[in-house]
Tab-separated table of C-alpha atoms and ligand atoms in Angstrom:
chain	number	residue	atom	x	y	z
A	1	UNK	CA	82.121	138.600	73.779
A	2	UNK	CA	81.610	142.287	74.681
A	3	UNK	CA	77.811	142.336	74.183
A	4	UNK	CA	77.481	139.308	76.519
A	5	UNK	CA	79.598	140.975	79.185
A	6	UNK	CA	77.058	143.737	79.700
A	7	UNK	CA	73.946	141.592	80.018
A	8	UNK	CA	71.973	141.476	83.248
A	9	UNK	CA	72.906	137.812	83.476
A	10	UNK	CA	76.585	138.629	83.937
A	11	UNK	CA	76.385	138.461	87.753
A	12	UNK	CA	76.241	134.647	87.634
A	13	UNK	CA	79.982	134.644	86.924
A	14	UNK	CA	80.466	135.639	90.574
A	15	UNK	CA	79.275	132.187	91.565
A	16	UNK	CA	82.559	130.788	90.233
A	17	UNK	CA	84.924	129.877	93.066
A	18	UNK	CA	88.614	130.701	93.192
A	19	UNK	CA	90.832	127.653	92.742
A	20	UNK	CA	94.196	129.337	92.201
A	21	UNK	CA	97.057	127.020	93.165
A	22	UNK	CA	99.359	128.350	95.895
A	23	UNK	CA	102.433	130.098	94.522
A	24	UNK	CA	105.849	128.411	94.487
A	25	UNK	CA	104.366	124.940	94.739
A	26	UNK	CA	104.789	122.206	92.175
A	27	UNK	CA	101.371	121.466	90.717
A	28	UNK	CA	100.835	117.747	90.183
A	29	UNK	CA	97.937	116.475	88.097
A	30	UNK	CA	97.400	112.731	88.393
A	31	UNK	CA	95.085	110.933	85.982
A	32	UNK	CA	93.772	107.420	86.471
A	33	UNK	CA	91.789	105.280	84.028
A	34	UNK	CA	88.145	104.833	84.957
A	35	UNK	CA	87.287	101.205	85.662
A	36	UNK	CA	90.313	99.938	83.721
A	37	UNK	CA	90.066	96.537	85.344
A	38	UNK	CA	87.027	96.005	83.125
A	39	UNK	CA	88.493	97.988	80.211
A	40	UNK	CA	91.589	95.726	80.259
A	41	UNK	CA	89.467	92.571	80.237
A	42	UNK	CA	87.183	93.744	77.440
A	43	UNK	CA	90.127	94.784	75.256
A	44	UNK	CA	92.051	91.560	75.978
A	45	UNK	CA	95.047	93.186	77.692
A	46	UNK	CA	97.856	90.680	78.270
A	47	UNK	CA	98.399	89.753	81.923
A	48	UNK	CA	100.089	91.023	83.995
A	49	UNK	CA	101.486	93.730	81.670
A	50	UNK	CA	100.167	94.648	78.241
A	51	UNK	CA	102.916	96.545	76.436
A	52	UNK	CA	100.514	97.971	73.833
A	53	UNK	CA	98.497	99.583	76.626
A	54	UNK	CA	101.627	100.944	78.324
A	55	UNK	CA	102.868	102.302	74.991
A	56	UNK	CA	99.560	104.053	74.371
A	57	UNK	CA	99.573	105.595	77.868
A	58	UNK	CA	103.087	106.930	77.248
A	59	UNK	CA	102.180	108.217	73.781
A	60	UNK	CA	99.196	110.086	75.251
A	61	UNK	CA	101.325	111.546	78.055
A	62	UNK	CA	103.859	112.720	75.475
A	63	UNK	CA	101.041	114.528	73.661
A	64	UNK	CA	100.049	116.231	76.932
A	65	UNK	CA	103.630	117.448	77.469
A	66	UNK	CA	103.993	118.632	73.890
A	67	UNK	CA	100.634	120.417	73.658
A	68	UNK	CA	100.415	122.025	77.137
A	69	UNK	CA	102.763	124.498	78.812
A	70	UNK	CA	105.208	124.143	81.689
A	71	UNK	CA	105.175	120.384	82.417
A	72	UNK	CA	108.718	119.460	83.497
A	73	UNK	CA	108.335	115.774	84.304
A	74	UNK	CA	105.658	113.093	84.015
A	75	UNK	CA	105.542	109.627	85.554
A	76	UNK	CA	103.249	106.766	84.581
A	77	UNK	CA	102.493	103.153	85.452
A	78	UNK	CA	99.456	100.894	84.968
A	79	UNK	CA	96.446	103.105	84.055
A	80	UNK	CA	97.775	106.265	85.721
A	81	UNK	CA	99.993	109.207	84.777
A	82	UNK	CA	101.209	112.122	86.903
A	83	UNK	CA	102.160	115.462	85.355
A	84	UNK	CA	104.317	117.969	87.233
A	85	UNK	CA	104.049	121.668	86.354
A	86	UNK	CA	107.100	123.763	87.200
A	87	UNK	CA	106.669	125.640	90.457
A	88	UNK	CA	106.988	129.043	88.751
A	89	UNK	CA	104.274	128.283	86.155
A	90	UNK	CA	101.639	130.962	85.580
A	91	UNK	CA	99.765	128.987	82.911
A	92	UNK	CA	95.995	129.690	83.161
A	93	UNK	CA	96.770	131.842	86.213
A	94	UNK	CA	97.462	128.534	88.039
A	95	UNK	CA	93.730	127.756	88.099
A	96	UNK	CA	93.488	124.132	89.234
A	97	UNK	CA	90.352	123.242	87.260
A	98	UNK	CA	91.771	124.669	84.000
A	99	UNK	CA	95.077	122.807	84.360
A	100	UNK	CA	93.476	119.529	85.399
A	101	UNK	CA	90.788	119.498	82.720
A	102	UNK	CA	93.248	120.414	79.960
A	103	UNK	CA	95.503	117.548	81.033
A	104	UNK	CA	92.612	115.080	81.299
A	105	UNK	CA	90.985	115.977	77.994
A	106	UNK	CA	94.236	116.176	76.004
A	107	UNK	CA	95.198	112.785	77.446
A	108	UNK	CA	91.818	111.157	76.790
A	109	UNK	CA	91.493	112.403	73.226
A	110	UNK	CA	95.081	111.297	72.499
A	111	UNK	CA	94.370	107.856	73.964
A	112	UNK	CA	91.550	107.421	71.458
A	113	UNK	CA	93.388	109.188	68.612
A	114	UNK	CA	96.482	106.938	68.862
A	115	UNK	CA	94.624	103.720	69.790
A	116	UNK	CA	95.076	102.124	66.337
A	117	UNK	CA	98.838	102.689	66.355
A	118	UNK	CA	99.122	100.368	69.368
A	119	UNK	CA	96.110	98.036	69.035
A	120	UNK	CA	96.009	97.253	65.309
A	121	UNK	CA	93.730	94.203	65.536
A	122	UNK	CA	91.767	95.153	68.620
A	123	UNK	CA	88.915	97.602	68.002
A	124	UNK	CA	88.191	100.203	70.658
A	125	UNK	CA	84.804	99.099	72.009
A	126	UNK	CA	83.727	102.209	73.925
A	127	UNK	CA	85.107	105.646	74.860
A	128	UNK	CA	87.450	105.373	77.871
A	129	UNK	CA	87.561	108.029	80.597
A	130	UNK	CA	90.144	109.267	83.116
A	131	UNK	CA	89.681	110.970	86.448
A	132	UNK	CA	92.011	113.764	87.521
A	133	UNK	CA	93.143	115.366	90.750
A	134	UNK	CA	95.463	118.238	91.640
A	135	UNK	CA	97.971	118.105	94.489
A	136	UNK	CA	100.441	120.850	95.472
A	137	UNK	CA	103.928	120.102	96.766
A	138	UNK	CA	105.845	122.959	98.366
A	139	UNK	CA	109.355	121.462	98.445
A	140	UNK	CA	111.640	119.459	96.181
A	141	UNK	CA	111.758	116.766	98.856
A	142	UNK	CA	107.943	116.513	98.916
A	143	UNK	CA	107.807	116.288	95.127
A	144	UNK	CA	110.511	113.621	95.005
A	145	UNK	CA	108.713	111.676	97.744
A	146	UNK	CA	105.499	111.899	95.715
A	147	UNK	CA	107.207	110.382	92.651
A	148	UNK	CA	108.940	107.793	94.866
A	149	UNK	CA	105.534	106.858	96.291
A	150	UNK	CA	104.072	106.233	92.821
A	151	UNK	CA	107.167	104.241	91.768
A	152	UNK	CA	107.085	102.152	94.959
A	153	UNK	CA	103.425	101.434	94.176
A	154	UNK	CA	104.435	100.310	90.674
A	155	UNK	CA	107.066	97.964	92.111
A	156	UNK	CA	104.798	96.428	94.774
A	157	UNK	CA	101.968	95.808	92.278
A	158	UNK	CA	104.260	94.470	89.579
A	159	UNK	CA	105.990	92.007	91.909
A	160	UNK	CA	102.610	90.777	93.148
A	161	UNK	CA	101.106	90.562	89.646
A	162	UNK	CA	104.172	88.796	88.217
A	163	UNK	CA	103.994	85.965	90.808
A	164	UNK	CA	100.191	85.872	90.741
A	165	UNK	CA	99.987	85.327	86.962
A	166	UNK	CA	102.867	82.820	87.034
A	167	UNK	CA	100.891	80.749	89.554
A	168	UNK	CA	97.778	80.988	87.370
A	169	UNK	CA	99.318	80.637	83.902
A	170	UNK	CA	102.183	78.224	84.607
A	171	UNK	CA	101.008	76.273	87.654
A	172	UNK	CA	97.346	76.177	86.661
A	173	UNK	CA	96.120	77.617	89.984
A	174	UNK	CA	92.719	79.310	90.015
A	175	UNK	CA	92.776	83.037	90.752
A	176	UNK	CA	91.391	82.335	94.241
A	177	UNK	CA	94.064	79.699	94.903
A	178	UNK	CA	96.795	82.106	93.733
A	179	UNK	CA	95.382	84.828	95.992
A	180	UNK	CA	95.397	82.456	98.981
A	181	UNK	CA	98.928	81.338	98.186
A	182	UNK	CA	100.166	84.960	98.259
A	183	UNK	CA	98.195	86.091	101.304
A	184	UNK	CA	100.594	87.465	103.926
A	185	UNK	CA	103.750	86.981	101.845
A	186	UNK	CA	106.478	89.639	101.929
A	187	UNK	CA	108.547	90.852	98.975
A	188	UNK	CA	111.296	88.362	99.838
A	189	UNK	CA	108.831	85.461	99.806
A	190	UNK	CA	107.523	86.484	96.385
A	191	UNK	CA	111.058	86.750	94.978
A	192	UNK	CA	111.728	83.288	96.414
A	193	UNK	CA	108.613	81.742	94.789
A	194	UNK	CA	109.556	83.288	91.453
A	195	UNK	CA	113.100	81.953	91.687
A	196	UNK	CA	112.568	78.450	93.059
A	197	UNK	CA	109.316	77.575	91.284
A	198	UNK	CA	109.739	79.386	87.976
A	199	UNK	CA	113.482	80.044	87.681
A	200	UNK	CA	112.802	83.773	87.402
A	201	UNK	CA	115.115	86.384	88.910
A	202	UNK	CA	112.823	89.388	89.430
A	203	UNK	CA	115.778	91.753	88.925
A	204	UNK	CA	115.963	90.597	85.306
A	205	UNK	CA	112.332	91.470	84.546
A	206	UNK	CA	111.832	94.370	82.130
A	207	UNK	CA	112.545	97.865	83.442
A	208	UNK	CA	109.351	99.397	82.048
A	209	UNK	CA	107.277	96.994	84.172
A	210	UNK	CA	109.396	97.305	87.333
A	211	UNK	CA	110.025	101.070	87.215
A	212	UNK	CA	107.238	102.599	85.108
A	213	UNK	CA	107.872	105.419	82.618
A	214	UNK	CA	109.372	108.843	83.283
A	215	UNK	CA	109.128	111.562	80.638
A	216	UNK	CA	111.365	114.632	80.681
A	217	UNK	CA	112.428	117.347	78.249
A	218	UNK	CA	115.920	116.994	76.810
A	219	UNK	CA	118.006	119.129	74.505
A	220	UNK	CA	119.524	117.140	71.686
A	221	UNK	CA	121.759	118.339	68.877
A	222	UNK	CA	120.147	117.282	65.635
A	223	UNK	CA	122.074	117.239	62.386
A	224	UNK	CA	120.197	117.248	59.115
A	225	UNK	CA	121.576	117.360	55.590
A	226	UNK	CA	120.347	120.437	53.763
A	227	UNK	CA	120.764	121.319	50.099
A	228	UNK	CA	122.493	124.706	50.204
A	229	UNK	CA	123.316	127.165	47.426
A	230	UNK	CA	126.974	128.221	47.494
A	231	UNK	CA	128.123	131.779	46.473
A	232	UNK	CA	129.334	130.405	43.100
A	233	UNK	CA	125.779	129.202	42.334
A	234	UNK	CA	126.634	125.534	42.859
A	235	UNK	CA	124.273	123.441	45.056
A	236	UNK	CA	125.742	121.203	47.747
A	237	UNK	CA	124.415	118.944	50.533
A	238	UNK	CA	125.624	120.494	53.811
A	239	UNK	CA	125.160	119.272	57.405
A	240	UNK	CA	123.204	121.738	59.565
A	241	UNK	CA	123.199	121.214	63.356
A	242	UNK	CA	120.644	122.734	65.680
A	243	UNK	CA	119.593	122.147	69.259
A	244	UNK	CA	116.082	120.734	69.654
A	245	UNK	CA	114.003	120.137	72.760
A	246	UNK	CA	112.217	116.815	72.810
A	247	UNK	CA	110.462	114.513	75.256
A	248	UNK	CA	112.576	111.498	76.256
A	249	UNK	CA	111.340	108.382	78.064
A	250	UNK	CA	113.199	106.608	80.886
A	251	UNK	CA	112.429	103.460	82.855
A	252	UNK	CA	114.819	104.104	85.696
A	253	UNK	CA	114.867	104.442	89.452
A	254	UNK	CA	113.495	107.770	90.757
A	255	UNK	CA	113.878	107.001	94.445
A	256	UNK	CA	117.683	107.281	94.726
A	257	UNK	CA	119.881	110.297	93.959
A	258	UNK	CA	121.315	109.262	90.591
A	259	UNK	CA	118.468	110.302	88.273
A	260	UNK	CA	118.186	113.737	89.916
A	261	UNK	CA	121.954	114.290	89.810
A	262	UNK	CA	121.981	113.402	86.127
A	263	UNK	CA	119.056	115.762	85.378
A	264	UNK	CA	119.603	118.787	87.620
A	265	UNK	CA	117.393	121.063	85.478
A	266	UNK	CA	114.073	119.373	86.338
A	267	UNK	CA	113.730	120.751	89.881
A	268	UNK	CA	113.963	124.446	90.722
A	269	UNK	CA	115.376	125.834	93.989
B	1	LIG	P1	90.124	129.376	74.384
B	1	LIG	O1	91.147	128.280	74.308
B	1	LIG	O2	90.533	130.504	75.253
B	1	LIG	O3	88.737	128.864	74.731
B	1	LIG	P2	88.991	129.699	71.749
B	1	LIG	O4	89.633	130.019	70.453
B	1	LIG	O5	88.445	128.317	71.933
B	1	LIG	O6	90.070	129.990	72.897
B	1	LIG	P3	86.353	130.670	72.495
B	1	LIG	O7	85.963	131.970	73.146
B	1	LIG	O8	86.084	129.434	73.293
B	1	LIG	O9	87.876	130.807	72.035
B	1	LIG	O10	85.609	130.644	71.115
B	1	LIG	C1	85.425	129.481	70.346
B	1	LIG	C2	85.611	129.807	68.879
B	1	LIG	O11	85.540	128.593	68.135
B	1	LIG	C3	84.544	130.704	68.299
B	1	LIG	O12	84.887	132.046	68.424
B	1	LIG	C4	84.522	130.266	66.835
B	1	LIG	O13	85.565	130.921	66.123
B	1	LIG	C5	84.887	128.807	66.910
B	1	LIG	N1	83.723	127.914	66.855
B	1	LIG	C6	83.300	127.094	67.850
B	1	LIG	N2	82.240	126.411	67.497
B	1	LIG	C7	81.963	126.770	66.224
B	1	LIG	C8	80.954	126.394	65.283
B	1	LIG	N3	80.017	125.503	65.573
B	1	LIG	N4	80.978	126.985	64.078
B	1	LIG	C9	81.910	127.884	63.758
B	1	LIG	N5	82.888	128.290	64.595
B	1	LIG	C10	82.915	127.746	65.812
B	2	LIG	P1	89.145	102.993	89.180
B	2	LIG	O1	88.109	103.506	88.242
B	2	LIG	O2	88.761	103.124	90.630
B	2	LIG	O3	90.532	103.535	88.931
B	2	LIG	P2	90.235	100.576	88.008
B	2	LIG	O4	89.564	99.310	87.594
B	2	LIG	O5	90.789	101.441	86.920
B	2	LIG	O6	89.205	101.384	88.916
B	2	LIG	P3	92.910	100.637	89.168
B	2	LIG	O7	93.305	100.464	90.589
B	2	LIG	O8	93.142	101.979	88.575
B	2	LIG	O9	91.370	100.197	89.062
B	2	LIG	O10	93.667	99.507	88.367
B	2	LIG	C1	93.825	99.534	87.008
B	2	LIG	C2	93.654	98.134	86.440
B	2	LIG	O11	93.741	98.191	85.012
B	2	LIG	C3	94.739	97.135	86.834
B	2	LIG	O12	94.423	96.487	88.020
B	2	LIG	C4	94.767	96.193	85.658
B	2	LIG	O13	93.742	95.214	85.799
B	2	LIG	C5	94.377	97.056	84.477
B	2	LIG	N1	95.522	97.520	83.668
B	2	LIG	C6	95.926	98.802	83.488
B	2	LIG	N2	96.989	98.868	82.675
B	2	LIG	C7	97.288	97.600	82.321
B	2	LIG	C8	98.290	97.012	81.467
B	2	LIG	N3	99.204	97.760	80.854
B	2	LIG	N4	98.297	95.675	81.331
B	2	LIG	C9	97.372	94.910	81.943
B	2	LIG	N5	96.409	95.394	82.753
B	2	LIG	C10	96.355	96.727	82.933
B	3	LIG	MG1	91.460	104.970	91.116
B	4	LIG	MG1	91.888	103.113	87.314
B	5	LIG	MG1	95.129	102.890	88.596
B	6	LIG	MG1	87.398	127.723	73.644
């Protein structure tokens, strides 16, 4: 307030450091759940993939996109979510700490707020936390490679976890035995174990687990029936169509060209 601004204490503001993000760069904020290995165990997450937990992560990310400005795409898997601000954003004067803390706190409070919608019978035992970091990407290629990197990570972990938990749950191996069995195996070997020992074709596993979740803004025509008064005084139900922007979720490949060709508005030149 104005009376504060003139106090002799005001000089301490000069101790604040400048953290303005470089112009023209995409600003990526990535969040990751704090100690979620333990959080998953204590809240009885299904192994290897708990769909309630994934649904809650996506719901919280949707809240971040809807409540904050200028996020054009978000990508999540496991206990992490990345949010990409458009390169021309001037939100909070591009101050890294403001952007990152707004994302982290909106996400964390949403995670708690929506918990019951996804975990009806499982009480939340303690307040979860998320760390955040900011990374700048100067080109579309760099940004796409960033998202490809996170999706490749999702794939590698999911393939490993799928075989690992099959060996434990179906073959009765201990976790140490399953670890030893998988030591040094390549993707092909893991696919082979899944197919020959469990009759599972990894390609047929669910897309949300293999590919993670991508959120983007889409324009949709929405038609609602509205009671309208006609000039002759009569009331009639009439269809009214308007274009609405909403967040849509995809579980598709981000590494190839197709997704980016189908959604040319996400990246700017
Ligand atoms: P910004 O998002 O920029 O911080 P703001 O609306 O939060 O906007 P602040 O300068 O942080 O603006 O001021 C917080 C405001 O919240 C106060 O001006 C007051 O209106 C309200 N507020 C906060 N705490 C209390 C409280 N304990 N009792 C009554 N009002 C409060
Ligand atoms: P850190 O605080 O360093 O991030 P962490 O325990 O959160 O430690 P991560 O590498 O982030 O370690 O791994 C997250 C862990 O959370 C996974 O290994 C898995 O055990 C668990 N997890 C997260 N989401 C799910 C889910 N949907 N289903 C089952 N387990 C999950
Ligand atoms: Mg981590
Ligand atoms: Mg974590
Ligand atoms: Mg993680
Ligand atoms: Mg405030």
